[in-house]
CSV table of C-alpha atoms in Angstrom, one decimal:
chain,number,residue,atom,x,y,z
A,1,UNK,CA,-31.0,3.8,45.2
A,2,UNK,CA,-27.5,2.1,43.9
A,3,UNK,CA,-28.0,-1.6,43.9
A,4,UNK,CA,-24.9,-2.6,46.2
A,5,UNK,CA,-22.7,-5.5,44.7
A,6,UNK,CA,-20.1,-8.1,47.2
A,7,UNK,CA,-17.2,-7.8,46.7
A,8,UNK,CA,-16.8,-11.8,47.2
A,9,UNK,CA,-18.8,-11.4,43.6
A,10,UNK,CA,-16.3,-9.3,42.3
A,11,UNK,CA,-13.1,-10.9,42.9
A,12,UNK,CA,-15.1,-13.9,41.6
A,13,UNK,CA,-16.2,-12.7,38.1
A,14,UNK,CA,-12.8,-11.6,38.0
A,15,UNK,CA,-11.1,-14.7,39.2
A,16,UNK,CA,-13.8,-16.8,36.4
A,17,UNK,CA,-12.5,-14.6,33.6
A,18,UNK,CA,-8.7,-14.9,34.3
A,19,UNK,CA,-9.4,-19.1,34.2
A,20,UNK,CA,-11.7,-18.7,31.1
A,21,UNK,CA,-8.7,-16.9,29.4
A,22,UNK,CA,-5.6,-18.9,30.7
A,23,UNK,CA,-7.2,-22.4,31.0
A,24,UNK,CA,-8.7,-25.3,28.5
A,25,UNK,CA,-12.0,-26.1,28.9
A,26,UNK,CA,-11.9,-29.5,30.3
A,27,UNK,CA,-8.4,-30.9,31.5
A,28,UNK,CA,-8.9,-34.1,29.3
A,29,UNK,CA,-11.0,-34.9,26.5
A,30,UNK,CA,-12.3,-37.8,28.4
A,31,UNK,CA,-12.7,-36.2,32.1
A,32,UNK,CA,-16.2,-36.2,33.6
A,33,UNK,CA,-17.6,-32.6,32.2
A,34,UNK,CA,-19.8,-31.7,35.1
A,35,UNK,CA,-17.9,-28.6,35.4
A,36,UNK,CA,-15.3,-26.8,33.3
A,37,UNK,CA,-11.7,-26.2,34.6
A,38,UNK,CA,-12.1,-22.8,34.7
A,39,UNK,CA,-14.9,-22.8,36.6
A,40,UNK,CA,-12.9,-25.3,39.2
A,41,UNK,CA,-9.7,-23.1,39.5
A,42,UNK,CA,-11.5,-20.1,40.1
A,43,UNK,CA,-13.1,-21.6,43.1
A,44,UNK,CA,-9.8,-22.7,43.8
A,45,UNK,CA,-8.6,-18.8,43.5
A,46,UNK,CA,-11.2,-17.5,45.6
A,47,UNK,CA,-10.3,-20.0,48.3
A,48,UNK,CA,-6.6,-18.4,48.2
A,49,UNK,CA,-8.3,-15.1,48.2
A,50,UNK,CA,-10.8,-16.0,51.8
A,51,UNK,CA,-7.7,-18.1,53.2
A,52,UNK,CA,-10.2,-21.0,53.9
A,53,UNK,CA,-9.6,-25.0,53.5
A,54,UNK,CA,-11.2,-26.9,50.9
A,55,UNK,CA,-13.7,-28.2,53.1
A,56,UNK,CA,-14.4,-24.4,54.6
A,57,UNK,CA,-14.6,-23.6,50.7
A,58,UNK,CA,-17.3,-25.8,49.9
A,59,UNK,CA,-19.3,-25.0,53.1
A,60,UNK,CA,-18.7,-21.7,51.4
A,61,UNK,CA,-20.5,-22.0,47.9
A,62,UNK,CA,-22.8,-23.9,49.4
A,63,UNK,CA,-23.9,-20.7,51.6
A,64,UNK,CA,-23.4,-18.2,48.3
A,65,UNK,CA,-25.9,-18.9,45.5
A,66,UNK,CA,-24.5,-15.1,43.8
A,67,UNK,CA,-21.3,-16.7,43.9
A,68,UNK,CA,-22.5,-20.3,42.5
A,69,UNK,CA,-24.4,-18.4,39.8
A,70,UNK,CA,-21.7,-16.1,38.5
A,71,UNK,CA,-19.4,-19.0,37.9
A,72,UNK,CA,-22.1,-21.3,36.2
A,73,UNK,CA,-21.9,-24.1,38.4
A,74,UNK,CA,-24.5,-26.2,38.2
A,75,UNK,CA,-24.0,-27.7,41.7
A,76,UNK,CA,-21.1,-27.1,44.4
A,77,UNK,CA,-17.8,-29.2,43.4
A,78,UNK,CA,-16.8,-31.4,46.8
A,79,UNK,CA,-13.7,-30.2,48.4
A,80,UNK,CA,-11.9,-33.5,47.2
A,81,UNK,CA,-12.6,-32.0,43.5
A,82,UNK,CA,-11.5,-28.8,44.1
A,83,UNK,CA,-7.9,-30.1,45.7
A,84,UNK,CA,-7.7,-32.4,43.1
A,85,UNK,CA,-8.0,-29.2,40.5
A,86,UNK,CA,-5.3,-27.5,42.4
A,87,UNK,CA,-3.1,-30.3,41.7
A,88,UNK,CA,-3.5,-29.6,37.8
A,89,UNK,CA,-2.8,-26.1,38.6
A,90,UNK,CA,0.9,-25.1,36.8
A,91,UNK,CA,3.0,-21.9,37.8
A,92,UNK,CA,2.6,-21.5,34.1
A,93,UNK,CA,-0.9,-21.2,34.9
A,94,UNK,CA,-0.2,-18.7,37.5
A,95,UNK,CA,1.7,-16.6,35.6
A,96,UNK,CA,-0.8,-16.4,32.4
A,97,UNK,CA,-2.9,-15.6,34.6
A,98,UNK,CA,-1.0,-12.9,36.4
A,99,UNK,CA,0.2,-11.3,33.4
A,100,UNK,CA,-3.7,-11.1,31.7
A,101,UNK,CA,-4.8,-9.1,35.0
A,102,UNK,CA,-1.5,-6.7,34.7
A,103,UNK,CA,-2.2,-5.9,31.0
A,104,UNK,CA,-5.6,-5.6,31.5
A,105,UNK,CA,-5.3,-3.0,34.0
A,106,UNK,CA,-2.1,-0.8,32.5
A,107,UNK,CA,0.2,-1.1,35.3
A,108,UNK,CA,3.6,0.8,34.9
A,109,UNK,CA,6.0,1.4,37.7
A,110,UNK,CA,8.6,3.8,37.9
A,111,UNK,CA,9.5,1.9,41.6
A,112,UNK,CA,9.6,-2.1,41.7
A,113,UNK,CA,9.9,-3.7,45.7
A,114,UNK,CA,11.5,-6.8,46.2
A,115,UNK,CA,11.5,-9.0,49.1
A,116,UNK,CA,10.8,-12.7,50.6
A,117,UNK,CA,9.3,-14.7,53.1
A,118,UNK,CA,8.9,-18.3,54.2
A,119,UNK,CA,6.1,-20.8,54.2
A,120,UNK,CA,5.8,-23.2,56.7
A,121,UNK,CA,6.1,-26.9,54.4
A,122,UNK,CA,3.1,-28.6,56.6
A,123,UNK,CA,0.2,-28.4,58.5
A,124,UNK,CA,1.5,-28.5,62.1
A,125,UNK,CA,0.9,-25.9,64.0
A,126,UNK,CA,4.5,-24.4,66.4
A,127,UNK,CA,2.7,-25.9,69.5
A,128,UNK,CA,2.7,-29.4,68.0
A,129,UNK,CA,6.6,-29.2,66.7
A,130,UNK,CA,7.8,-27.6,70.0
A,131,UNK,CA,5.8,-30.7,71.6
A,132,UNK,CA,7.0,-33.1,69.5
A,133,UNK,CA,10.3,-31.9,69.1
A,134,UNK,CA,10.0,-32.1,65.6
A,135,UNK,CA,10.6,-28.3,64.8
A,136,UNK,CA,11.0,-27.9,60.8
A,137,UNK,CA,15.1,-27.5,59.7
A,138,UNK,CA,13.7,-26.1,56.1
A,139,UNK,CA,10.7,-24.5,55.0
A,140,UNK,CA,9.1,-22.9,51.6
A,141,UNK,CA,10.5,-19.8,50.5
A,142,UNK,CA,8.7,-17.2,48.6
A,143,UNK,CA,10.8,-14.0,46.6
A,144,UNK,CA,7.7,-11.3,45.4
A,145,UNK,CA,8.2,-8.1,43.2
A,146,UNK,CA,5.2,-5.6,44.3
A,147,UNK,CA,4.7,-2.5,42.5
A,148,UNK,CA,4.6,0.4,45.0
A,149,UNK,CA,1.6,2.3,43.1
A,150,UNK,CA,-0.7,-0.7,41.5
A,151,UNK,CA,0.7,-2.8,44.9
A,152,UNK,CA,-0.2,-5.7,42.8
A,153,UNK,CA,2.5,-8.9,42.4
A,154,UNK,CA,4.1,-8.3,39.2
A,155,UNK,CA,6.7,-11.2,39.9
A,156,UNK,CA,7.4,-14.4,41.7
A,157,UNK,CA,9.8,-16.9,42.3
A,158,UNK,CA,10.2,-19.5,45.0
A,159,UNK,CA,13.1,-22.4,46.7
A,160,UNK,CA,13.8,-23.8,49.7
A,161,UNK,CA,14.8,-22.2,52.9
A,162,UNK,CA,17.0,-20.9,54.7
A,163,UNK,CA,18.7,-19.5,51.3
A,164,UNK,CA,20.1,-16.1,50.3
A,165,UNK,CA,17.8,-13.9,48.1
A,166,UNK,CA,20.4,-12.7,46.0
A,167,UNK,CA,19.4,-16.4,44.0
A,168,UNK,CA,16.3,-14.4,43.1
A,169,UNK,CA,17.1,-11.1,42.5
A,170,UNK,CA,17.9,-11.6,38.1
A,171,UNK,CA,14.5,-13.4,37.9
A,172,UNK,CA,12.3,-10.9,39.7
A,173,UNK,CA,14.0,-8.0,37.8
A,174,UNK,CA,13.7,-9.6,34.4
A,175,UNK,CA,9.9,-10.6,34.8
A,176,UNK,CA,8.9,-7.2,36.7
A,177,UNK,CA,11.2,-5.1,34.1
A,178,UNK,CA,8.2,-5.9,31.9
A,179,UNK,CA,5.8,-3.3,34.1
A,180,UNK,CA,8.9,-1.2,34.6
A,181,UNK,CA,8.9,2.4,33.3
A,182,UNK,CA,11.1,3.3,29.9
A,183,UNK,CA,13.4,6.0,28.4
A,184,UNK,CA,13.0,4.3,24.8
A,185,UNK,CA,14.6,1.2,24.9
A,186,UNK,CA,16.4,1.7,28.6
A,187,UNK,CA,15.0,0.3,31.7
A,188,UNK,CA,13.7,3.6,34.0
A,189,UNK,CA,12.3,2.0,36.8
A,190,UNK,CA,14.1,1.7,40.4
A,191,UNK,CA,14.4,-2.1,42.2
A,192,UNK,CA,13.7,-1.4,46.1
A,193,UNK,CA,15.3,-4.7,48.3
A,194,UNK,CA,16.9,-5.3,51.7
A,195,UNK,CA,20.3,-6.4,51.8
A,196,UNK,CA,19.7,-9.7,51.4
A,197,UNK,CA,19.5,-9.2,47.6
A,198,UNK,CA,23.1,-8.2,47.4
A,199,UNK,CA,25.4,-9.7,45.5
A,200,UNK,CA,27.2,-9.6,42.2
A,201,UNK,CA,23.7,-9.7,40.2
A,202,UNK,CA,23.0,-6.1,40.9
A,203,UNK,CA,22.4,-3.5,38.6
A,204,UNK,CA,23.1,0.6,38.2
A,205,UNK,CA,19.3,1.0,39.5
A,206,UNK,CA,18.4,-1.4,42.2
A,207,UNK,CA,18.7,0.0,45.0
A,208,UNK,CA,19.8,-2.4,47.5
A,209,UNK,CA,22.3,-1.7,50.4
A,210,UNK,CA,25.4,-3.7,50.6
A,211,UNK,CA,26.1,-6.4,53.2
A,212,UNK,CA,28.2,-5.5,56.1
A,213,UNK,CA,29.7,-7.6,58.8
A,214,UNK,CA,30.2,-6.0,62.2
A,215,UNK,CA,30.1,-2.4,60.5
A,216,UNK,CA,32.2,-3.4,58.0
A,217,UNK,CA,31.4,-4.0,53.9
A,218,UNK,CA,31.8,-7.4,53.0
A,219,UNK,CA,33.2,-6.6,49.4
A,220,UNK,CA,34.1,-3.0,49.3
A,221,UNK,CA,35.1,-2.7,45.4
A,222,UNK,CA,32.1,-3.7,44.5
């Protein structure tokens, strides 16, 4: 009979070997070494991954010795440690990351979807604000390129809110071109957004209806 394998320990080996291959060892030469950076931000990862608190995450590995022993650890980090790795954390860091998983697994897209959504900038909860009357006037904004077969994140970009996307349309398309299908040197692949990605940024092959105004287009020439 087929031994059966988590997936939690999955994502995790994956998660370690992303770190190991993005990340120094130790963050400083003179930090305490009781456990390597790598092996810190891929706990940090897999919290991202269950949607758990740091204090949820270390209730966590203390309940999953598979877990614990495919990362190495030689005890279970506090959840102070592991926030304070997430601080240390870069979008550099991200993105090495990001592109090592994309290589490694050959993604190519001959369709690229764009679109955006907002984060909320705190930890109150809409009953609280509506309460308190102190509702949120901006909030985190988040603009993701998806590939529609792999339906992995091949791009990312974020601002504040409320904002029009059309500020992140150039940056998704030049990082995503990179998983983008090509006739020899010319870009192949299609860019799939809503309308709030028009603007003057877009291109022969983004496909991205234009903004009207009761029924009407707003800039007709273009």
């Amino acid at each position: 009979m087929e031994k059966r394998e988590s997936r939690y320990v999955k994502v995790v080996r994956i998660a370690y070997r992303l770190t190991q291959q993005a990340l120094p060892r130790y963050s400083h030469p003179k930090s305490p070494h009781h456990f390597t950076l790598p092996q810190l931000a891929a706990c940090v990862l897999m919290m991202f991954y269950l949607d758990i608190s740091y204090r949820d995450m270390e209730e966590w590995l203390l309940a999953t010795d598979q877990v614990c022993r495919e990362l190495e650890l030689p005890r279970v980090p506090d959840h102070t440690t592991l926030q304070r790795t997430y601080k240390k954390l870069r979008k550099l860091d991200f993105d090495k990351m990001k592109d090592e998983l994309l290589d490694e697994n050959g993604v190519e897209e001959e369709v690229i979807a764009s679109d955006s959504t907002g984060f909320s900038p705190g930890q109150a909860s809409l009953y609280y604000q509506t309460r308190s009357g102190r509702l949120y006037r901006q909030w985190v904004k988040g603009a993701y390129a998806v590939g529609t077969v792999s339906q992995f994140i091949l791009a990312w970009q974020s601002g504040r809110g409320p904002s029009n996307d059309t500020a992140h349309l150039g940056a998704l398309r030049r990082q995503s071109g990179r998983y983008g299908t090509r006739m020899g040197r010319r870009r192949a692949w299609v860019m799939l957004a809503d309308a709030g990605f028009d603007g003057d940024d877009v291109e022969e092959l983004d496909l991205i209806p234009p903004i009207r105004r009761h029924g009407k287009l707003v800039d007709p020439a273009r």
